[in-house]
Amino acid sequence: MSVSWGSVAAVLGLAVPVAAALWEFVLAGRKRLGYRVQLDTTIRDSSASGPDTTVLQRMQWDGTNLRDPSVVLLRIENAGWSPVVAADYVAPASDPVGIRIAFPGRRVVGMTVTERSPQVPPTFFVPGAEGFETTGREVKLPKVILNRRTHYKVLAVLDREEGFTEPEFPEPEVTAGIVGGVRGGNIKKTAYYPFASRQVRWLLASLILVSATQSAFTLAGDDDAVAAPLDCAAGTLHLSGSTAFAPVLREAARQYERTCPDAHIPLTATSFKGSVDGLDALAGAGEDARLPDGRGLGDRLAFSDGPKSEGRPRLLPRPVALSLFTLVVHKDAGVEDLSLKQVRDVYAGRITNWSQVRGNDVPVHLISRNPGSGTRTTLEQQVLDGRPLPAVTAADCAGLARDRPGRCEVGGTGTLLDTVASTPGALGHSEVGAAAAHDGVRQIRIDGYPATLEGADQGAYPYWQTEIAYTYGEPPADSIAAGFLRYLANEVGKDIIRSRGHRPCAELDKPLLCRPDGTPAAR
């Protein structure tokens, strides 16, 4: 009795989905705890920026500044299909601790729960709750009740232990267990799969292969469709553009390379020179590639503070985040709050000495970014009502006359902040995170409102802009450019954007516009 290959393929086509269902709903569906390390980064120098970095750089432990601070964000989740209750944790009934997280080489300075599913009771995480504490290098978490598909996130602030000299810290060690759970019940390190778990995706891939084989025998045809990965992609990606958004991109690139071993994102100190320079580089690379219409570059992205100018028809925008900017002043100016009218009068040359706004008797020195800076363009458009900056009076900021007003220009955000800090009477503009991390400058409120996302969202604070990623044409879906953009929009990417003081577009009421409520779309 002969058996056709088509029949064999048909039998396998039935067996594979049955096996997938048994695995997902019977074996893996038992009680199971999982965790993910979503962010593990150190902040060692002034190149890092953001409100969190300011806290870390100024935080003290027993009266002593932190020597090498870092932050770790972990997600604890019910990775099975059955609820986890207090009695399920492998721990004596008298011990309120269900999960222990150790950080080799680091001691815990502070800890909080930043996010939880609505079904997770908040009483587990109130101050003084049993099992919710830190000791030395360890974070202790209580026996939290976790229904199916619920989670919570723990943010730990850490510092290097004395005597630990390794340049990189070991990964956190998470210890927990579930009675009768999968694979001995130990907590399992999971990963983010927007579609399905690794095992189920393997089984589904097998099913696709079997189905393709059966179709080949039945129809004598070829199936050449290849599914592209959702996030991870192989290849080299070149990033350029905004200096204000550079800290986010550097951290995201580092995490993406760790997650995707076949991806390479080379970055140097000069990778980010400004929004216009980045758009020029992207457009030039696309023109050199001589791509036909309908095809796009898959290895380059440029990031801009705000929309591109006209004349770049093949650069396609994708809003990423809402970014905040601030005016910064030298501490001897004696001002902390200016009305919007006063700001415009300063840049129009009608206010030339800080004493005119009841500050100190010091001439106003305007320190600005070079043309092409998105931070500067945003200042002109959002704050100065479209009016350009006054003429430059000194080619080098060191040549500004100290006894009379003037203006000069510098390259990057860091250089601007250093120049403002060293120039009496200086006024400049910067991304909020970098300004907050610089001790030598003071941020200026506008009409009494500080630079906050809430103030921008309610229309009270004017100095903000949409951070936009640009591609040359539509990148292939399986390219590293498309994969990195999806990564920025998913859970881990949004955490990185938030940690640097920006707001992901997906969290706004109108994510496609990515603008505060009540503001008109850019034309």
Coordinates of C-alpha atoms in Angstrom, one line a residue:
M1 CA 0.0 0.0 0.0
S2 CA 1.6 3.3 -1.1
V3 CA 1.2 6.5 0.8
S4 CA 1.4 9.8 -1.1
W5 CA 3.6 12.6 0.1
G6 CA 0.5 14.8 0.0
S7 CA -1.3 12.6 2.5
V8 CA 1.7 12.7 4.8
A9 CA 1.7 16.5 4.6
A10 CA -2.0 16.6 5.3
V11 CA -1.5 14.4 8.5
L12 CA 1.3 16.6 9.6
G13 CA -0.8 19.7 8.9
L14 CA -3.4 18.4 11.4
A15 CA -0.8 17.2 14.0
V16 CA 1.1 20.5 14.2
P17 CA -1.8 22.8 15.2
V18 CA -2.9 20.1 17.7
A19 CA 0.6 20.0 19.2
A20 CA 0.6 23.9 19.3
A21 CA -2.7 24.0 21.2
L22 CA -1.5 21.3 23.7
W23 CA 1.7 23.3 24.3
E24 CA 0.1 26.7 24.7
F25 CA -3.1 25.8 26.6
V26 CA -2.1 22.6 28.6
L27 CA 1.7 22.5 29.2
A28 CA 2.6 26.2 29.1
G29 CA -0.8 27.2 30.4
R30 CA 0.0 26.0 33.9
K31 CA 1.1 28.5 36.6
R32 CA 4.2 30.3 35.5
L33 CA 6.0 33.5 36.6
G34 CA 8.1 35.5 34.2
Y35 CA 10.3 38.6 34.2
R36 CA 11.9 40.9 31.7
V37 CA 14.8 43.3 32.2
Q38 CA 13.5 46.2 30.1
L39 CA 16.1 48.8 31.0
D40 CA 19.5 48.5 32.6
T41 CA 21.7 51.5 32.0
T42 CA 24.3 53.5 33.9
I43 CA 24.7 57.3 33.8
R44 CA 28.4 58.1 34.2
D45 CA 29.0 61.4 32.4
S46 CA 27.4 64.7 31.4
S47 CA 26.6 63.4 27.9
A48 CA 23.6 61.6 29.4
S49 CA 20.5 63.8 29.8
G50 CA 17.0 63.8 31.1
P51 CA 15.2 64.5 34.4
D52 CA 16.0 61.1 35.8
T53 CA 19.7 61.7 35.2
T54 CA 19.5 64.9 37.3
V55 CA 18.1 62.9 40.2
L56 CA 20.8 60.3 39.9
Q57 CA 23.7 62.8 39.6
R58 CA 22.5 64.7 42.7
M59 CA 21.3 61.8 44.8
Q60 CA 23.1 61.0 48.0
W61 CA 23.5 58.0 50.2
D62 CA 24.1 58.7 53.8
G63 CA 25.4 62.2 52.8
T64 CA 27.7 61.0 50.0
N65 CA 27.1 61.4 46.3
L66 CA 26.5 58.3 44.2
R67 CA 29.7 57.3 42.5
D68 CA 28.3 55.3 39.5
P69 CA 24.5 55.5 39.5
S70 CA 22.4 53.2 37.3
V71 CA 18.7 52.4 36.8
V72 CA 17.1 49.1 36.1
L73 CA 13.4 48.6 35.0
L74 CA 12.0 45.0 35.5
R75 CA 8.6 43.7 34.4
I76 CA 7.2 40.9 36.6
E77 CA 4.3 39.1 34.9
N78 CA 2.0 36.1 35.0
A79 CA 3.4 34.2 32.0
G80 CA 0.9 31.3 32.2
W81 CA -2.8 30.8 31.8
S82 CA -3.7 30.2 35.4
P83 CA -3.9 32.9 38.2
V84 CA -1.0 33.1 40.7
V85 CA -2.1 33.6 44.4
A86 CA 0.0 34.0 47.5
A87 CA -0.1 30.3 48.4
D88 CA 1.5 29.5 45.0
Y89 CA 4.8 31.1 45.8
V90 CA 7.6 28.7 46.9
A91 CA 8.3 30.3 50.3
P92 CA 7.2 29.6 53.9
A93 CA 3.8 30.9 54.8
S94 CA 5.4 33.1 57.5
D95 CA 7.7 34.8 54.9
P96 CA 5.9 37.6 53.1
V97 CA 8.6 37.8 50.3
G98 CA 7.7 36.1 47.1
I99 CA 10.4 37.4 44.7
R100 CA 14.0 38.4 45.4
I101 CA 16.0 40.4 42.9
A102 CA 19.8 40.7 43.5
F103 CA 22.1 43.2 41.7
P104 CA 25.7 41.8 41.9
G105 CA 28.2 44.6 42.2
R106 CA 25.5 47.2 43.0
R107 CA 23.7 48.3 46.1
V108 CA 20.0 49.4 46.0
V109 CA 19.5 53.2 46.7
G110 CA 15.8 53.4 46.0
M111 CA 13.0 51.4 44.5
T112 CA 9.4 52.0 43.3
V113 CA 6.6 50.3 41.3
T114 CA 6.1 52.5 38.2
E115 CA 3.3 50.6 36.5
R116 CA 0.8 47.8 37.2
S117 CA -2.1 46.2 35.6
P118 CA -5.5 47.5 36.9
Q119 CA -6.2 44.0 38.3
V120 CA -3.1 44.1 40.5
P121 CA -4.1 45.4 44.0
P122 CA -2.1 48.6 44.9
T123 CA -2.0 47.6 48.6
F124 CA 1.0 45.3 47.8
F125 CA 3.2 48.3 47.1
V126 CA 2.3 50.9 49.7
P127 CA 5.1 52.1 52.1
G128 CA 5.4 49.6 54.9
A129 CA 3.7 46.7 53.1
E130 CA 5.0 43.3 54.1
G131 CA 7.5 41.8 51.8
F132 CA 8.0 45.1 49.9
E133 CA 11.5 46.4 50.8
T134 CA 15.2 46.7 49.9
T135 CA 18.2 45.4 51.7
G136 CA 21.8 46.0 50.5
R137 CA 22.0 44.7 47.0
E138 CA 18.6 43.1 47.0
V139 CA 15.0 44.2 46.2
K140 CA 12.3 42.1 47.8
L141 CA 8.8 41.9 46.4
P142 CA 5.7 40.5 48.1
K143 CA 3.5 37.6 47.1
V144 CA 1.5 39.6 44.6
I145 CA -1.7 38.1 43.3
L146 CA -1.4 38.0 39.5
N147 CA -4.3 37.1 37.3
R148 CA -3.7 35.8 33.8
R149 CA -1.8 38.3 31.6
T150 CA -1.3 40.8 34.4
H151 CA 2.0 42.4 35.3
Y152 CA 3.8 45.2 37.3
K153 CA 7.0 47.0 36.8
V154 CA 9.7 47.8 39.3
L155 CA 12.2 50.6 38.9
A156 CA 15.4 50.4 41.0
V157 CA 18.0 53.1 41.5
L158 CA 21.4 51.6 42.1
D159 CA 25.0 52.5 42.9
R160 CA 28.3 50.7 42.4
E161 CA 29.5 48.7 45.4
E162 CA 32.9 49.6 46.9
G163 CA 35.5 47.1 45.6
F164 CA 33.6 46.2 42.5
T165 CA 35.9 47.1 39.6
E166 CA 34.4 45.3 36.6
P167 CA 33.4 47.9 33.8
E168 CA 30.1 46.2 33.2
F169 CA 27.6 45.0 35.8
P170 CA 26.3 41.4 35.8
E171 CA 22.6 41.0 34.9
P172 CA 20.1 41.1 37.8
E173 CA 19.5 37.7 39.5
V174 CA 15.8 37.0 40.0
T175 CA 14.8 34.3 42.4
A176 CA 11.3 33.0 42.8
G177 CA 9.2 29.8 42.3
I178 CA 5.7 28.6 41.9
V179 CA 4.4 25.4 43.4
G180 CA 3.5 23.0 40.6
G181 CA 4.6 25.4 37.9
V182 CA 6.2 24.8 34.6
R183 CA 9.8 23.5 34.5
G184 CA 10.1 23.1 38.2
G185 CA 8.2 26.3 38.9
N186 CA 11.2 28.6 38.7
I187 CA 10.6 32.2 37.5
K188 CA 11.5 32.4 33.8
K189 CA 13.2 35.2 31.9
T190 CA 10.7 36.0 29.1
A191 CA 10.9 38.2 26.0
Y192 CA 8.6 40.5 24.2
Y193 CA 6.7 38.8 21.4
P194 CA 4.0 41.0 20.0
F195 CA 2.6 38.0 18.1
A196 CA 3.1 34.8 20.1
S197 CA 5.6 32.9 22.3
R198 CA 8.8 31.5 20.9
Q199 CA 7.6 27.9 21.1
V200 CA 4.2 28.7 19.4
R201 CA 5.9 30.7 16.7
W202 CA 8.2 27.7 16.0
L203 CA 5.2 25.4 15.8
L204 CA 3.3 27.8 13.6
A205 CA 6.3 28.2 11.3
S206 CA 6.4 24.4 11.0
L207 CA 2.7 24.5 10.2
I208 CA 3.3 27.0 7.5
L209 CA 6.1 24.8 6.1
V210 CA 3.9 21.8 6.1
S211 CA 1.1 23.7 4.4
A212 CA 3.5 25.0 1.8
T213 CA 4.8 21.5 1.2
Q214 CA 1.3 20.1 0.7
S215 CA 0.4 22.9 -1.7
A216 CA 3.6 22.2 -3.6
F217 CA 2.6 18.5 -4.1
T218 CA -1.0 19.4 -4.8
L219 CA -0.6 22.3 -7.2
A220 CA 3.0 21.6 -8.3
G221 CA 3.7 25.2 -7.5
D222 CA 6.3 27.1 -5.5
D223 CA 5.6 29.1 -2.4
D224 CA 8.4 31.8 -2.1
A225 CA 6.7 34.0 0.6
V226 CA 9.0 34.7 3.5
A227 CA 7.7 36.3 6.7
A228 CA 9.7 39.3 7.9
P229 CA 10.6 39.6 11.6
L230 CA 8.6 42.2 13.5
D231 CA 11.3 44.0 15.4
C232 CA 14.8 42.4 15.0
A233 CA 16.5 42.7 11.7
A234 CA 20.1 42.1 10.5
G235 CA 22.4 44.7 9.0
T236 CA 23.9 48.1 9.8
L237 CA 21.7 51.2 10.5
H238 CA 23.0 54.7 10.3
L239 CA 21.3 57.4 12.5
S240 CA 21.7 61.1 12.2
G241 CA 19.9 64.4 13.0
S242 CA 18.7 66.0 16.2
T243 CA 21.2 66.6 19.0
A244 CA 18.2 67.1 21.5
F245 CA 16.9 63.6 20.8
A246 CA 20.4 62.0 20.6
P247 CA 20.4 60.7 24.2
V248 CA 17.2 58.7 23.5
L249 CA 18.6 57.3 20.2
R250 CA 22.0 56.3 21.7
E251 CA 20.3 54.4 24.5
A252 CA 17.7 52.8 22.2
A253 CA 20.5 51.8 19.8
R254 CA 22.5 50.1 22.6
Q255 CA 19.4 48.2 23.8
Y256 CA 18.4 47.2 20.2
E257 CA 21.9 45.8 19.6
R258 CA 21.6 43.8 22.8
T259 CA 18.2 42.4 21.8
C260 CA 19.1 41.8 18.1
P261 CA 22.6 40.2 17.8
D262 CA 22.7 40.6 14.0
A263 CA 22.0 44.3 14.1
H264 CA 24.8 47.0 14.2
I265 CA 24.2 50.7 14.8
P266 CA 27.6 52.5 14.8
L267 CA 27.5 55.9 16.6
T268 CA 30.3 58.4 17.2
A269 CA 30.5 61.8 19.0
T270 CA 29.6 63.5 15.7
S271 CA 26.7 61.2 14.6
F272 CA 24.1 63.8 15.6
K273 CA 24.9 67.3 14.3
G274 CA 21.4 68.8 14.1
S275 CA 18.1 68.3 12.4
V276 CA 18.9 69.9 9.0
D277 CA 22.3 68.2 8.8
G278 CA 20.6 64.8 9.4
L279 CA 17.9 65.4 6.7
D280 CA 20.6 66.5 4.3
A281 CA 22.7 63.4 4.9
L282 CA 19.6 61.2 4.5
A283 CA 18.6 62.9 1.2
G284 CA 22.1 62.7 -0.1
A285 CA 22.4 59.0 0.7
G286 CA 19.1 58.3 -1.1
E287 CA 20.1 60.3 -4.2
D288 CA 23.4 58.4 -4.3
A289 CA 21.6 55.1 -4.2
R290 CA 19.5 56.0 -7.3
L291 CA 16.5 54.1 -6.1
P292 CA 13.5 53.8 -8.4
D293 CA 10.2 55.3 -7.2
G294 CA 8.4 53.1 -4.7
R295 CA 11.6 51.8 -3.1
G296 CA 13.3 53.2 0.0
L297 CA 16.5 53.0 1.9
G298 CA 16.5 50.3 4.6
D299 CA 19.6 51.3 6.4
R300 CA 19.3 55.0 7.3
L301 CA 17.1 57.2 9.5
A302 CA 17.2 60.9 10.3
F303 CA 15.5 62.5 13.3
S304 CA 14.3 66.1 13.3
D305 CA 12.9 68.5 15.8
G306 CA 9.7 69.3 13.9
P307 CA 8.7 68.8 10.3
K308 CA 11.1 69.1 7.3
S309 CA 11.2 72.2 5.1
E310 CA 9.8 72.1 1.6
G311 CA 11.9 70.6 -1.3
R312 CA 12.4 67.1 0.1
P313 CA 9.6 65.1 -1.5
R314 CA 11.1 61.6 -0.9
L315 CA 11.7 62.0 2.8
L316 CA 8.7 60.4 4.6
P317 CA 7.8 61.4 8.2
R318 CA 6.9 59.2 11.2
P319 CA 6.2 61.0 14.5
V320 CA 8.0 59.4 17.4
A321 CA 7.7 61.7 20.5
L322 CA 6.7 65.0 21.9
S323 CA 9.8 66.8 23.0
L324 CA 10.2 69.8 25.4
F325 CA 12.7 72.6 25.2
T326 CA 13.6 75.4 27.6
L327 CA 15.4 78.8 27.8
V328 CA 18.4 78.8 30.0
V329 CA 20.2 81.7 31.6
H330 CA 23.5 82.4 33.4
K331 CA 22.9 82.4 37.1
D332 CA 24.1 86.1 37.5
A333 CA 21.2 87.4 35.3
G334 CA 18.9 87.4 38.3
V335 CA 15.8 86.2 36.4
E336 CA 13.8 83.0 36.6
D337 CA 10.5 83.9 34.9
L338 CA 9.8 85.9 31.8
S339 CA 6.5 86.7 30.1
L340 CA 6.2 85.6 26.5
K341 CA 6.2 89.2 25.5
Q342 CA 9.5 89.8 27.4
V343 CA 11.1 86.8 25.7
R344 CA 10.2 88.2 22.3
D345 CA 11.4 91.7 23.3
V346 CA 14.8 90.2 24.4
Y347 CA 15.3 88.5 21.1
A348 CA 14.1 91.6 19.2
G349 CA 16.7 93.7 20.9
R350 CA 14.2 95.9 22.8
I351 CA 15.5 94.5 26.1
T352 CA 19.3 94.6 26.2
N353 CA 20.0 94.5 30.0
W354 CA 18.5 92.2 32.6
S355 CA 17.8 95.2 34.8
Q356 CA 15.0 96.2 32.4
V357 CA 13.0 93.2 33.6
R358 CA 14.0 93.7 37.3
G359 CA 17.0 91.4 37.1
N360 CA 20.7 92.3 37.7
D361 CA 22.5 95.1 35.9
V362 CA 24.1 92.7 33.3
P363 CA 24.0 93.1 29.5
V364 CA 22.0 90.4 27.6
H365 CA 24.2 88.0 25.6
L366 CA 22.3 85.7 23.3
I367 CA 23.9 82.3 22.8
S368 CA 22.2 80.4 19.9
R369 CA 22.6 77.2 18.0
N370 CA 23.8 77.3 14.4
P371 CA 21.3 77.4 11.6
G372 CA 19.8 74.0 10.9
S373 CA 19.3 73.2 14.6
G374 CA 15.8 72.0 15.3
T375 CA 15.9 73.5 18.8
R376 CA 16.6 76.9 17.2
T377 CA 14.0 76.5 14.5
T378 CA 11.4 75.5 17.2
L379 CA 12.3 78.7 19.2
E380 CA 11.7 80.9 16.2
Q381 CA 8.4 79.2 15.3
Q382 CA 6.8 78.4 18.6
V383 CA 8.1 81.1 20.9
L384 CA 9.1 84.1 18.7
D385 CA 6.1 83.9 16.5
G386 CA 8.1 83.1 13.3
R387 CA 10.6 85.9 13.7
P388 CA 14.2 85.1 13.0
L389 CA 17.0 85.6 15.5
P390 CA 18.9 88.9 15.4
A391 CA 22.2 89.2 13.6
V392 CA 25.4 87.7 15.0
T393 CA 27.8 90.2 16.6
A394 CA 30.7 87.9 17.3
A395 CA 31.9 85.0 15.2
D396 CA 33.3 83.3 18.4
C397 CA 31.4 83.5 21.7
A398 CA 34.6 84.1 23.5
G399 CA 34.8 87.4 21.6
L400 CA 31.5 88.8 23.0
A401 CA 32.0 92.2 24.7
R402 CA 31.2 91.8 28.3
D403 CA 30.0 95.4 28.7
R404 CA 27.4 95.5 25.9
P405 CA 24.8 93.1 24.5
G406 CA 25.5 90.7 21.6
R407 CA 24.8 87.4 20.0
C408 CA 26.9 84.4 18.9
E409 CA 26.3 80.8 17.7
V410 CA 27.6 77.4 18.7
G411 CA 27.2 73.8 17.4
G412 CA 25.8 71.3 19.8
T413 CA 23.5 71.4 22.9
G414 CA 26.4 70.6 25.2
T415 CA 28.5 73.4 23.9
L416 CA 25.7 75.8 24.2
L417 CA 25.0 75.0 27.8
D418 CA 28.7 75.3 28.7
T419 CA 28.9 78.6 27.0
V420 CA 25.8 80.0 28.8
A421 CA 27.3 78.8 32.1
S422 CA 30.6 80.7 31.5
T423 CA 29.2 83.9 29.9
P424 CA 27.7 86.5 32.3
G425 CA 24.2 87.6 31.2
A426 CA 23.9 84.8 28.7
L427 CA 20.6 83.4 27.5
G428 CA 20.3 80.3 25.4
H429 CA 18.0 77.4 24.5
S430 CA 18.2 73.7 25.0
E431 CA 16.4 70.4 25.3
V432 CA 15.0 70.1 28.8
G433 CA 16.8 67.0 29.9
A434 CA 20.2 68.3 29.0
A435 CA 19.5 71.6 30.7
A436 CA 18.3 69.9 33.9
A437 CA 21.5 67.9 34.1
H438 CA 23.7 71.0 33.8
D439 CA 24.5 72.6 37.1
G440 CA 25.8 75.9 35.6
V441 CA 22.6 77.2 34.1
R442 CA 19.1 78.1 35.3
Q443 CA 15.9 77.2 33.4
I444 CA 13.5 80.1 32.6
R445 CA 9.8 79.8 33.1
I446 CA 7.5 81.4 30.5
D447 CA 4.5 83.2 31.8
G448 CA 5.1 81.4 35.1
Y449 CA 5.0 77.9 33.6
P450 CA 8.0 75.6 33.8
A451 CA 8.8 73.2 30.9
T452 CA 6.5 70.3 31.6
L453 CA 4.6 67.8 29.4
E454 CA 1.5 68.7 31.2
G455 CA 2.0 72.4 30.6
A456 CA 2.5 71.8 26.9
D457 CA -0.4 69.4 26.7
Q458 CA -2.7 72.1 28.2
G459 CA -1.5 74.9 25.9
A460 CA 0.2 76.8 28.8
Y461 CA 3.9 76.2 27.8
P462 CA 4.8 77.1 24.2
Y463 CA 8.4 75.7 23.7
W464 CA 7.8 72.1 22.5
Q465 CA 8.1 70.2 19.2
T466 CA 7.2 66.9 17.7
E467 CA 10.2 64.6 17.2
I468 CA 9.9 63.1 13.8
A469 CA 11.8 60.1 12.2
Y470 CA 12.4 60.4 8.5
T471 CA 13.1 57.7 6.0
Y472 CA 14.1 58.0 2.3
G473 CA 11.1 56.5 0.7
E474 CA 9.3 53.6 2.3
P475 CA 11.9 51.2 3.8
P476 CA 11.4 47.5 3.2
A477 CA 9.3 45.9 6.0
D478 CA 12.2 43.5 6.8
S479 CA 14.9 46.2 6.9
I480 CA 16.7 47.3 10.0
A481 CA 15.3 50.8 9.6
A482 CA 11.8 49.5 9.7
G483 CA 12.6 47.2 12.6
F484 CA 14.2 50.0 14.7
L485 CA 11.2 52.3 14.1
R486 CA 8.9 49.5 15.4
Y487 CA 11.2 49.0 18.4
L488 CA 10.9 52.7 19.3
A489 CA 7.1 52.4 19.2
N490 CA 6.9 49.2 21.3
E491 CA 7.0 48.7 25.1
V492 CA 10.8 48.9 25.6
G493 CA 11.3 51.8 23.2
K494 CA 8.6 53.9 24.9
D495 CA 10.2 53.3 28.3
I496 CA 13.5 54.7 27.0
I497 CA 11.7 57.7 25.5
R498 CA 9.9 58.4 28.8
S499 CA 13.1 58.0 30.9
R500 CA 14.7 60.9 29.0
G501 CA 11.8 63.3 29.6
H502 CA 9.9 63.0 26.3
R503 CA 6.4 61.6 25.7
P504 CA 5.8 58.8 23.2
C505 CA 3.3 59.7 20.5
A506 CA 1.3 56.6 21.2
E507 CA 0.3 58.1 24.6
L508 CA -1.2 61.2 23.2
D509 CA -4.9 61.5 22.1
K510 CA -3.9 62.0 18.5
P511 CA -0.7 59.9 18.0
L512 CA -0.5 60.5 14.3
L513 CA -0.3 64.2 14.8
C514 CA 1.7 63.9 18.0
R515 CA 0.8 67.3 19.2
P516 CA -0.7 68.7 22.5
D517 CA -4.5 68.9 22.6
G518 CA -6.0 72.0 21.0
T519 CA -3.0 72.8 18.8
P520 CA -3.5 72.9 15.0
A521 CA -1.7 70.5 12.8
A522 CA 1.4 71.8 11.1
R523 CA 0.9 72.8 7.5

